[in-house]
Coordinates of C-alpha atoms and ligand atoms in Angstrom, one line a residue:
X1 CA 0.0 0.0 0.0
X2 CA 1.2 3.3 -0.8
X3 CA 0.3 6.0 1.3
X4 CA 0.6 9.9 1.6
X5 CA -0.2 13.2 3.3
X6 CA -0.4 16.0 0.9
X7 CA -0.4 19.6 2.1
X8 CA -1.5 18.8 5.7
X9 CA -1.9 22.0 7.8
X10 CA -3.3 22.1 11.7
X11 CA -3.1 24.7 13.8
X12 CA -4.3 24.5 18.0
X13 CA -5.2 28.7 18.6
X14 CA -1.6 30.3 17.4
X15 CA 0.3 27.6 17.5
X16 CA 0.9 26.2 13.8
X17 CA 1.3 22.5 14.3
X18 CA 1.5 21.5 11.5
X19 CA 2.2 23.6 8.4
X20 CA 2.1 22.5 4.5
X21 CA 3.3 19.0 5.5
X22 CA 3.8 16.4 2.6
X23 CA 4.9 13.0 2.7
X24 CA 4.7 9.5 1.1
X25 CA 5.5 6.2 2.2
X26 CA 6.2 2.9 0.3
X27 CA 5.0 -0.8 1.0
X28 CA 8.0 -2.3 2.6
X29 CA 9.5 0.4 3.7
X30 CA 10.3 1.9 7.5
X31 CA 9.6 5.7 7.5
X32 CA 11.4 8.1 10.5
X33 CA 10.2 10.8 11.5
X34 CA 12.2 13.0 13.8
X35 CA 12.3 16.2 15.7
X36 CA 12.4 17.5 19.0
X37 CA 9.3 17.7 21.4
X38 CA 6.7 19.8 20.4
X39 CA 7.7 19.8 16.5
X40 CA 4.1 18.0 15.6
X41 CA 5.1 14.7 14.8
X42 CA 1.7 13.5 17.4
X43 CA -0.4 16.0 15.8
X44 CA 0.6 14.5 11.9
X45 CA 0.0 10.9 13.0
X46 CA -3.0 11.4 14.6
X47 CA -4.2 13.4 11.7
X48 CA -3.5 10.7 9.3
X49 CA -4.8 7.7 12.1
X50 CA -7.9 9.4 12.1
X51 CA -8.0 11.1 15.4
X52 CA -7.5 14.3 14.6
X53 CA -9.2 16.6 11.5
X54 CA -6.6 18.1 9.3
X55 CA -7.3 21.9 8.7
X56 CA -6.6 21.6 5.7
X57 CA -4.7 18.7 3.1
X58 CA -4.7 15.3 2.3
X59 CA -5.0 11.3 2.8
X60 CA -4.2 9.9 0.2
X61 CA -4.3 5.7 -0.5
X62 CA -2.9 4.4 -3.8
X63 CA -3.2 7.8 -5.2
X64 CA -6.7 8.1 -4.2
X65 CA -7.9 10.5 -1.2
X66 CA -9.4 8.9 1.3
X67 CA -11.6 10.5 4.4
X68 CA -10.2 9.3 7.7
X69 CA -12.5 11.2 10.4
X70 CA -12.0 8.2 12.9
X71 CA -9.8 5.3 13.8
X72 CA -12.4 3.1 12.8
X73 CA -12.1 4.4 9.0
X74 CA -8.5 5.0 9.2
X75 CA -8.3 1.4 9.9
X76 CA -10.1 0.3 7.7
X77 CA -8.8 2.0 5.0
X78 CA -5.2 -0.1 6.3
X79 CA -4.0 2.4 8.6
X80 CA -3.3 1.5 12.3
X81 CA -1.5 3.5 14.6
X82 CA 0.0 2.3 18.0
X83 CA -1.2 4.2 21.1
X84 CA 1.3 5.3 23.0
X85 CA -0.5 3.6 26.3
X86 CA -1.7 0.3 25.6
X87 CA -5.3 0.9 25.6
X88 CA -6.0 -2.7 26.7
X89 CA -8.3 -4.6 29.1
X90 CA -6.2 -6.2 31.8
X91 CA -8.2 -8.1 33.4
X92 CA -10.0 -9.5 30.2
X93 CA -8.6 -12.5 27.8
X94 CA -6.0 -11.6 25.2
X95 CA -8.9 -13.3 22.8
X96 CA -12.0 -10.9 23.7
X97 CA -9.2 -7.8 23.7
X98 CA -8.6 -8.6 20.1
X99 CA -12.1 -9.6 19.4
X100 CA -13.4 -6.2 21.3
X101 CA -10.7 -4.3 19.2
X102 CA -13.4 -5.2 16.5
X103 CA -15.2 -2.0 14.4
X104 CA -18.3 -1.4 15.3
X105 CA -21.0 -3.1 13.5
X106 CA -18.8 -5.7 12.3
X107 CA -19.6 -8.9 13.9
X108 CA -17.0 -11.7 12.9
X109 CA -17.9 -14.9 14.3
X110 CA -15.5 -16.3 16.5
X111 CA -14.3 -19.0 15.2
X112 CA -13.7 -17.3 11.9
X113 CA -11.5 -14.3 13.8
X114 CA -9.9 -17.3 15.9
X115 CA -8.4 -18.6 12.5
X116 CA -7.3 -15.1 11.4
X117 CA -5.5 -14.7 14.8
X118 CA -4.0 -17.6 14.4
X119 CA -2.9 -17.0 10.7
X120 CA -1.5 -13.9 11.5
X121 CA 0.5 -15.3 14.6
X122 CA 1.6 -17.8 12.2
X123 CA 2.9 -15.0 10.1
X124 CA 5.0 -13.2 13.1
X125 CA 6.1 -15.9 14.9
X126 CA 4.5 -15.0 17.9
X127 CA 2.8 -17.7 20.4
X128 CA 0.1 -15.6 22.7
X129 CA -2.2 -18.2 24.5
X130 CA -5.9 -16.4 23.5
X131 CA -7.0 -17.3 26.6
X132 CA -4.2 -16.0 29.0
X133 CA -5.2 -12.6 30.5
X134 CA -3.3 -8.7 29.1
X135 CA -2.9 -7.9 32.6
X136 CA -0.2 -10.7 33.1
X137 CA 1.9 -9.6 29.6
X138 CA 4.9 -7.4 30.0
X139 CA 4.9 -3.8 28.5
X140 CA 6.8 -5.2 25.7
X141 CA 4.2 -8.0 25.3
X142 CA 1.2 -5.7 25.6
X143 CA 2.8 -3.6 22.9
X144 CA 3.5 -6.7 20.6
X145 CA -0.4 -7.7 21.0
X146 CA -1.2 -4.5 19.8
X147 CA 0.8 -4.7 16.6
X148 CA -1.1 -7.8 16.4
X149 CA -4.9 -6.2 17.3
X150 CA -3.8 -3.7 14.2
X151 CA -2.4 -6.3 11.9
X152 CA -6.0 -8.6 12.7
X153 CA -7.8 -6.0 11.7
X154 CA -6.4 -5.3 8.2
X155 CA -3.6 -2.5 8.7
X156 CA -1.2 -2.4 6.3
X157 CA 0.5 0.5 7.4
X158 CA 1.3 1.1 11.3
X159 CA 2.3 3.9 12.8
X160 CA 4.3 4.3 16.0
X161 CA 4.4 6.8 18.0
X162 CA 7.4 7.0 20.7
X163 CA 7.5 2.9 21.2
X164 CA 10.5 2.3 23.0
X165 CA 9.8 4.8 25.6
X166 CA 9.0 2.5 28.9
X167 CA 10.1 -0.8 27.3
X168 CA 13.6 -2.5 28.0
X169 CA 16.7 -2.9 25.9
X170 CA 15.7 -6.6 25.0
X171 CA 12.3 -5.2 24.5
X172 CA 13.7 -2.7 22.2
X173 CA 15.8 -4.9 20.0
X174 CA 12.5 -7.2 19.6
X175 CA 10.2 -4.5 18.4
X176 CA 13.0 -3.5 16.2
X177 CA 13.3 -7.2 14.7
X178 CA 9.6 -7.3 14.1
X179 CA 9.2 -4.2 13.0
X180 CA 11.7 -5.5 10.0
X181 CA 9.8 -8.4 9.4
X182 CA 6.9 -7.0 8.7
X183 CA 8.4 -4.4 5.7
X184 CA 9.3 -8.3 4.8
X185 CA 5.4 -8.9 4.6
X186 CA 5.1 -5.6 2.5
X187 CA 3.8 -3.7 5.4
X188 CA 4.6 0.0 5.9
X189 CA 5.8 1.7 8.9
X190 CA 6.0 4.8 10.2
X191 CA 8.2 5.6 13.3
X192 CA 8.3 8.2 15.4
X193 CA 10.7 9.4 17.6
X194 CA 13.3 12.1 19.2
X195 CA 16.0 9.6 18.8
X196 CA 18.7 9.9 16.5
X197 CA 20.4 6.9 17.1
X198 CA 16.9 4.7 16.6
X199 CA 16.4 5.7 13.6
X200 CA 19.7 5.4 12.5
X201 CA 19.4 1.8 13.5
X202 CA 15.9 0.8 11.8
X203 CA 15.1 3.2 9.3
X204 CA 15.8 3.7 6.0
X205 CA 14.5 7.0 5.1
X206 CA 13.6 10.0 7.8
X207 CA 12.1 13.4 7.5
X208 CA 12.8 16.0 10.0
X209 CA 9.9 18.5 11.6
X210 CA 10.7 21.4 13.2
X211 CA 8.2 23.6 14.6
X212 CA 5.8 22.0 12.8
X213 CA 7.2 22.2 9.1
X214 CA 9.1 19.7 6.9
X215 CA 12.5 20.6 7.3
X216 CA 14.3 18.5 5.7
X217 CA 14.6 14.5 4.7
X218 CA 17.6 12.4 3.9
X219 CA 18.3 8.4 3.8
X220 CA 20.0 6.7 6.5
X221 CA 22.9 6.1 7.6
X222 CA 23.3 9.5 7.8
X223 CA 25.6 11.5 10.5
X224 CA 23.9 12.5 13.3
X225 CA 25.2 16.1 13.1
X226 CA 23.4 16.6 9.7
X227 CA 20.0 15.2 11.8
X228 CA 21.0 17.0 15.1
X229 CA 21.9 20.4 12.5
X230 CA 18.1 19.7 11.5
X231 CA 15.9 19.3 14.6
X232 CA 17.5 21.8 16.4
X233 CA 19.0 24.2 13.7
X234 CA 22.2 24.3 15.5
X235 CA 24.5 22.1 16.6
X236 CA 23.9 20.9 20.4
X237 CA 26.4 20.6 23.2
X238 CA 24.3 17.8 25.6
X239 CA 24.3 18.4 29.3
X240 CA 27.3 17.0 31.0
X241 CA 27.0 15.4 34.4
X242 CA 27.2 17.1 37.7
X243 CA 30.7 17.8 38.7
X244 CA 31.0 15.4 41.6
X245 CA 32.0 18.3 43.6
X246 CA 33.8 16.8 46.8
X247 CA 35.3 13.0 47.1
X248 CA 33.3 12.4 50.7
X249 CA 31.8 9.1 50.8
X250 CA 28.1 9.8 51.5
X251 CA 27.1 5.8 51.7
X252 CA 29.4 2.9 51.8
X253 CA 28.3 -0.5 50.9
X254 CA 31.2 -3.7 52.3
X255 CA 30.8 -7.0 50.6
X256 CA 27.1 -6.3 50.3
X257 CA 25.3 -9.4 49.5
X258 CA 21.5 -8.9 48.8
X259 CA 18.9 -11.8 47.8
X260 CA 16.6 -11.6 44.6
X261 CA 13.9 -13.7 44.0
X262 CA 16.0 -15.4 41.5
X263 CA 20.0 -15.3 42.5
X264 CA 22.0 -14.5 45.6
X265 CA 24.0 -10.9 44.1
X266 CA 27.7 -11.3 44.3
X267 CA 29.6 -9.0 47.1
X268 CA 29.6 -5.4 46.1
X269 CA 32.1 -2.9 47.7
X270 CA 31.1 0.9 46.9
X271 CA 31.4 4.3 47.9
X272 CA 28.6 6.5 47.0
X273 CA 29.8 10.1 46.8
X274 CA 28.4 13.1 47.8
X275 CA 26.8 14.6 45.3
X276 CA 27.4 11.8 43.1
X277 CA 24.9 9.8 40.3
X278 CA 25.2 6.5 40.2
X279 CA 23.1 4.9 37.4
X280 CA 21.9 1.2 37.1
X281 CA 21.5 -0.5 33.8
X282 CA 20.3 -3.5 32.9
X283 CA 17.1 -5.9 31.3
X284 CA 14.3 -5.2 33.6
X285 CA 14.6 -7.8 36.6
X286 CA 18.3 -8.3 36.5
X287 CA 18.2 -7.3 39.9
X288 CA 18.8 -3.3 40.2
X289 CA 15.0 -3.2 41.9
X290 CA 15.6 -5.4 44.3
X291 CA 19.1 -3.2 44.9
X292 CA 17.4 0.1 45.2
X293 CA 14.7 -1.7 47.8
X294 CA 18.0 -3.0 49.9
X295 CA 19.4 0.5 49.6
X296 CA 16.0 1.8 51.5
X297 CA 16.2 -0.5 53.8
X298 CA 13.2 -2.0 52.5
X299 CA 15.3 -5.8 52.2
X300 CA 16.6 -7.4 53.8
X301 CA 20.9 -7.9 53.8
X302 CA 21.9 -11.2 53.3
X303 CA 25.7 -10.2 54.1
X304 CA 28.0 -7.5 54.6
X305 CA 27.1 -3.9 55.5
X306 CA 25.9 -0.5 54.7
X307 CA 26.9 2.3 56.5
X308 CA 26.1 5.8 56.2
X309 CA 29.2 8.1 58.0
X310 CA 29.5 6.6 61.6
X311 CA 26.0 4.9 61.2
X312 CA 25.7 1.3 60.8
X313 CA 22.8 0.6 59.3
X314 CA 22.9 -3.0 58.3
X315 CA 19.3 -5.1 59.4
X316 CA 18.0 -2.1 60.3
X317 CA 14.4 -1.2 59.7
X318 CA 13.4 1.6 56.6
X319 CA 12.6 3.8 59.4
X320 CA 16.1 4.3 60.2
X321 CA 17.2 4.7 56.7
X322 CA 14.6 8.0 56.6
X323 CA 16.3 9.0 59.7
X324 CA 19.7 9.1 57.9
X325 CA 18.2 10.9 54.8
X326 CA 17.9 8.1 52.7
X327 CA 14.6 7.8 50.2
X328 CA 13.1 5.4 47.5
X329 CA 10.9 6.4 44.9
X330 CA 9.3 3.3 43.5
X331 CA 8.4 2.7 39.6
X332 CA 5.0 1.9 40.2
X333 CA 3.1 5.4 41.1
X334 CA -0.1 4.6 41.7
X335 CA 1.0 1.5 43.9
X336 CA 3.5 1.8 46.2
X337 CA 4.5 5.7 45.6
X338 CA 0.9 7.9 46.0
X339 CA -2.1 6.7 47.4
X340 CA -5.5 6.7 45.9
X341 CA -8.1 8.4 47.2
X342 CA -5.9 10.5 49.0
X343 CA -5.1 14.7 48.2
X344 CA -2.0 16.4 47.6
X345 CA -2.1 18.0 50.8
X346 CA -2.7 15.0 52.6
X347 CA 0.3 13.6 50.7
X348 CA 2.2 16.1 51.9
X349 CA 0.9 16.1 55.7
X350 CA 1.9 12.3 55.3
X351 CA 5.5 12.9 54.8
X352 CA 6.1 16.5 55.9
X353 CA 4.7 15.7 59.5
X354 CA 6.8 16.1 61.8
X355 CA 8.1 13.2 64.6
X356 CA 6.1 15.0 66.9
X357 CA 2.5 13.1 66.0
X358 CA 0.7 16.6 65.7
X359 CA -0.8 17.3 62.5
X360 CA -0.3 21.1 61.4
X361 CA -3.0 21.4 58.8
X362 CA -2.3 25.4 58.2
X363 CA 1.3 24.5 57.5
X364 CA 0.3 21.7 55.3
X365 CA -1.1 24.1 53.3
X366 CA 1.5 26.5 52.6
X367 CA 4.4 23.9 51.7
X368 CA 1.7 22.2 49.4
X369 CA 0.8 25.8 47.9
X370 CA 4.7 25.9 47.8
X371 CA 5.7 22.4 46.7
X372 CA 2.7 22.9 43.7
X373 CA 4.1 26.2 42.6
X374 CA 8.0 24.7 42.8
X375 CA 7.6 21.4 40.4
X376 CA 4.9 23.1 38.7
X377 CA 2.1 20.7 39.1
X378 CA -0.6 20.6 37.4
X379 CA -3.4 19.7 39.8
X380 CA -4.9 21.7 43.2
X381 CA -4.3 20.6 46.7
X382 CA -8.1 18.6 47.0
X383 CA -6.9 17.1 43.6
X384 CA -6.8 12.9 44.2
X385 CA -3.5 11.9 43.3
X386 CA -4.8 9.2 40.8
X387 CA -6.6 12.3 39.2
X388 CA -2.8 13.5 38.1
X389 CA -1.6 12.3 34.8
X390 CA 1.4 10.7 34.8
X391 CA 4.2 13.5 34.6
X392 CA 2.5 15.3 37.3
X393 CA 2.5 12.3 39.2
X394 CA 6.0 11.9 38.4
X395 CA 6.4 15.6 40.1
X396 CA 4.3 14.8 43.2
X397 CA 6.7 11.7 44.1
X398 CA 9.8 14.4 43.4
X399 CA 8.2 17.3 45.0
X400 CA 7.7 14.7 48.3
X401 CA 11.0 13.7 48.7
X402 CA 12.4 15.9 51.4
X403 CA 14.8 18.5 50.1
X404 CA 18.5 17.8 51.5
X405 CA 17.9 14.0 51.7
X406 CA 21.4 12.3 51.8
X407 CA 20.7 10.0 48.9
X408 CA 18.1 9.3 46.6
X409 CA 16.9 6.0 45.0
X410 CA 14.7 6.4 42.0
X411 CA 13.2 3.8 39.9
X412 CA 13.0 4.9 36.1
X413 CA 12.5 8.5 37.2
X414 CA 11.0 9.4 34.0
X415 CA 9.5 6.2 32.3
X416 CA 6.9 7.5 30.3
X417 CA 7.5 11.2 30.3
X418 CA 8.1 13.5 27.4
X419 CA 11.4 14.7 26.8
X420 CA 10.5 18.7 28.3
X421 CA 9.6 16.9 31.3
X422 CA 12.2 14.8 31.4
X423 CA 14.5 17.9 31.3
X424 CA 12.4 19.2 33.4
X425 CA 13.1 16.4 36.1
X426 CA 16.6 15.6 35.5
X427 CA 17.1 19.8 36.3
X428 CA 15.6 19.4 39.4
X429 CA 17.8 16.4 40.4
X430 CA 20.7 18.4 39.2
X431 CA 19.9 20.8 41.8
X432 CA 20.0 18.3 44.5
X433 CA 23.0 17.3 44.0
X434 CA 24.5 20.7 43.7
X435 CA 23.3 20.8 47.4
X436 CA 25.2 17.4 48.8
X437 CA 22.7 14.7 47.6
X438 CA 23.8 11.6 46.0
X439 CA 21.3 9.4 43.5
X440 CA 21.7 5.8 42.6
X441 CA 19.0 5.7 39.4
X442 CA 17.9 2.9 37.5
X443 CA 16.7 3.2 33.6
X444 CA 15.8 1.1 30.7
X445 CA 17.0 4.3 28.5
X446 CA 20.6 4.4 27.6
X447 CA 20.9 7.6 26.5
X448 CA 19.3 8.5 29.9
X449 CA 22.3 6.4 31.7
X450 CA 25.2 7.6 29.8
X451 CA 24.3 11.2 29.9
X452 CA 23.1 11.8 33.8
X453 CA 25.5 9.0 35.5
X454 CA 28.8 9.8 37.1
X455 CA 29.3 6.1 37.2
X456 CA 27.5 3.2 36.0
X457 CA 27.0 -0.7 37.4
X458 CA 25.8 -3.1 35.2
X459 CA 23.4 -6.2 36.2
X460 CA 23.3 -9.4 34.3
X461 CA 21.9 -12.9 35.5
X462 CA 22.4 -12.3 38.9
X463 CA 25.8 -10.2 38.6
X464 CA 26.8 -6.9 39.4
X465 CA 29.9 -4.9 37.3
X466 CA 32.6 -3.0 39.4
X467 CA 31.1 0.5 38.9
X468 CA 32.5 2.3 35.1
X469 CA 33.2 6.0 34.7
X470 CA 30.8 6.7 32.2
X471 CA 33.5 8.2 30.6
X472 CA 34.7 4.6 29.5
X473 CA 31.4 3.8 27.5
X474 CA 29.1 4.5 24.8
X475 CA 25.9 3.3 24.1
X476 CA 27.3 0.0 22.2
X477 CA 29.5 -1.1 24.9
X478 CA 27.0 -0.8 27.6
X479 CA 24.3 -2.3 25.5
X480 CA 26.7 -5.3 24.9
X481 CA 27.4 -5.5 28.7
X482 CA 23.1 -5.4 29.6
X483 CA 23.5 -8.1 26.7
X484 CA 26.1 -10.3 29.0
X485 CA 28.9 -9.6 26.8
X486 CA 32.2 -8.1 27.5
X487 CA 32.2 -9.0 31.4
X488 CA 35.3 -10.4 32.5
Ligands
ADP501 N1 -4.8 19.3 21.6 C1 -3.9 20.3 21.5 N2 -4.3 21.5 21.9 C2 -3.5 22.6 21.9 N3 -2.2 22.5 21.4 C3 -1.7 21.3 21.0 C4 -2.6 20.2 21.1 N4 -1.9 19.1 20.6 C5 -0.6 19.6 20.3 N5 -0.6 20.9 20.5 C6 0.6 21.8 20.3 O1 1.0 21.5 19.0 C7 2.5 21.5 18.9 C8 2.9 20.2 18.4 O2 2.6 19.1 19.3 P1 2.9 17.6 19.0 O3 2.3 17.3 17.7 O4 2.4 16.8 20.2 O5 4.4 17.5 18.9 P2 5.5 16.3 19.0 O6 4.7 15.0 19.0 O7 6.4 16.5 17.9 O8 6.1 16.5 20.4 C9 2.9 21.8 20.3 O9 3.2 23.2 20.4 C10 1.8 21.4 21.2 O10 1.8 22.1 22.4
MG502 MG1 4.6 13.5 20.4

């Protein structure tokens, strides 16, 4: 199928969007599109999947226009596009999600849409058990099920938005694989993405937005200071790491021995310096949670020690670890970071109270008026936490961590955000550490690794790495290391 936008405009009040874009994209062939946040690569997809009306241009199918006003007709005219949250049931079958996914009107028997499941299953080489249920799949998994909802249902061109934001490495270098073999089925694909380096790996041909025109387009390989001279119209000196200002060990961890649910960790000896980032990398599981929980006191040691100055706090209880400034901030917002049901303010009467059991509701008030204004967000103090999307409820886990903790242990800090808000977050850390605090991190994003760690430990199958100067790496050589090549 060949498809293209001609002449697509789009504006949102002033802000042009989207102005004269044209494009066209092959059968068989992987499509790029790149440019920095906010440059309307959202806005042109969803125009083109049918969620948003163009102001103006274009669908065309086969050189003839075709009206996409909804997903529905989008998709059925062969165009699918991959929501950036999986917009599944979890606690339904992975048959009636796909049979649900269905358009309206449209009633395939089951046993006929069975068969097609299975044939295009067949086709992929993937093995989902229909009945097994979304909620127990893996993001990586979710997002392969929807590539298969959109293939079901007659897309022969998908669209991705952002995919590899939230998924692992492994996860990565899957969707990558798959997304090649279905060019080899003479699908099209469209991907979308701030990454230079992704779409130097998978596609063959990008175009480059930029404040919402078409600035330019080239084939790939290409070198990423043509791309990067395109996105940003100049070329861009990234962020360098926090100085690691003074050489005081903040934490020390002797011979630490912790207990996964799959391994015993070999011994780890490190010094965690003040004002020092320490990231974690690794496939998901490989044992840096399970790290960052022992950090927090929230596990148990099995041997060895950690000590914070003069204090030993080895087998003590999390308490303890608050007491010496240190804090965790979990992955999984809505379940063990916030609590539902509950307000900002009484988030922040929860850990702002003091040790003295009295609760200090006009105080409560102010810092929350305070801690709002400071990481900007967007909610009111009687806002329910689960009300917050999830960047602001990114903020609210930030904005409760008390300010001059000793050390901070954050879970894929920004999974799921943009890239402004990732800035945005990684600013605000900076700033910590300028004032004395030291972070251990872990992330799923190399890019995010190399560029905010001091120093980097690797986990693999139940091993930890001596800690490497990030200096000493690039993107290959760590990815190899997650891989479990290279270790000694
Ligand atoms: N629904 C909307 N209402 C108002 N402005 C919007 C809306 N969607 C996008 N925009 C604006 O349009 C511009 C392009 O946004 P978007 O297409 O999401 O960019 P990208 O996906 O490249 O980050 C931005 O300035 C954004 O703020
Ligand atoms: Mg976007």
């Amino acid at each position: 199928m060949k498809t293209a936008l001609q002449h697509i405009h789009k504006s949102f009040g002033k802000v042009h969007a989207n102005d004269d874009i044209s494009l066209v994209i092959e059968s068989g062939e992987i499509l790029g599109i790149l440019g920095e946040n906010g440059a309307g690569k959202t806005t042109l997809m969803k125009i083109l999947a049918g969620l948003l009306h163009a102001d103006a241009g274009s669908v065309l199918i086969n050189d003839q226009v075709v009206q996409v006003t909804s997903a529905d007709e989008a998709l059925n005219s062969g165009i699918g596009m991959l929501s950036q949250d999986p917009l599944d049931f979890p606690t339904m079958t992975i048959f009636d999600n796909l049979y649900l996914g269905q358009q309206k009107g449209l009633f395939i028997k089951k046993a006929t849409f069975r068969n097609t499941i299975t044939e295009v299953q067949k086709s992929l080489g993937f093995h989902f058990n229909l009945s097994d249920y979304v909620g127990d799949l893996s993001m990586g998994e979710r997002q392969q099920l929807e590539i298969l909802r959109l293939l079901v249902h007659g897309s022969e061109l998908i669209i991705l938005d952002e995919p590899t934001t939230g998924i692992s490495a492994q996860q990565k270098t899957q969707l990558f694989d798959l997304l090649k073999q279905l060019t080899r089925l003479g699908k099209s694909i469209i991907f979308v993405t701030h990454k230079l380096a992704e779409v130097n790996e998978l596609c063959q041909r990008t175009i480059v937005l930029k404040q919402g025109r078409l600035v330019g387009e080239v084939s790939i390989p290409c070198g990423s200071s043509e791309l990067i001279q395109m996105m940003f119209g100049k070329n861009l000196v990234f962020q360098i790491n926090t100085d690691v200002s003074s050489t005081v060990p903040q934490i020390d961890l002797r011979e630490l021995v912790f207990k996964d649910a799959r391994f015993l960790s070999n011994p780890l000896d490190l010094q965690i310096y003040r004002g020092e980032i320490i990231g974690l990398a690794g496939m998901e599981g490989s044992g840096q949670k399970t790290f960052l929980r022992t950090l927090a006191g929230l596990e148990k040691v099995v041997a060895g020690k950690i000590a914070c100055g003069e204090d030993d706090l080895t087998g003590k209880l999390s308490h303890w670890f608050h007491q010496a400034g240190i804090y965790f901030m979990p992955a999984t917002r809505m379940e063990e970071g916030l609590v539902q049901g509950m307000t900002l303010k009484e988030h922040f009467i929860l850990t702002h109270q003091s040790d003295r059991f009295k609760l200090d509701f006009a105080q409560a008030e102010t810092t929350t008026q305070e801690k709002i204004a400071d990481y900007a967000i967007r909610g009111f103090q009687d806002s329910f936490a689960e009300e917050l999307s999830g960047g602001n409820q990114q903020r609210l886990l930030l904005a409760m961590l008390k300010e001059n903790a000793r050390l901070l242990l954050l879970e894929n800090p920004t999974r799921g955000l943009d890239i402004e808000s990732t800035n945005w977050m990684w600013d605000k850390l900076h700033q910590r550490c300028q004032d004395g605090t030291s972070i251990v991190f872990a992330s799923a994003d190399l890019d995010e690794l190399l560029r905010f760690s001091n120093r980097i430990l690797v986990f693999f199958s139940g091993k930890i790495s001596t800690p490497y100067q990030t200096q000493e790496l690039d993107s290959e050589k760590l990815g190899a290391l997650i891989g479990g090549e290279g270790w000694q």
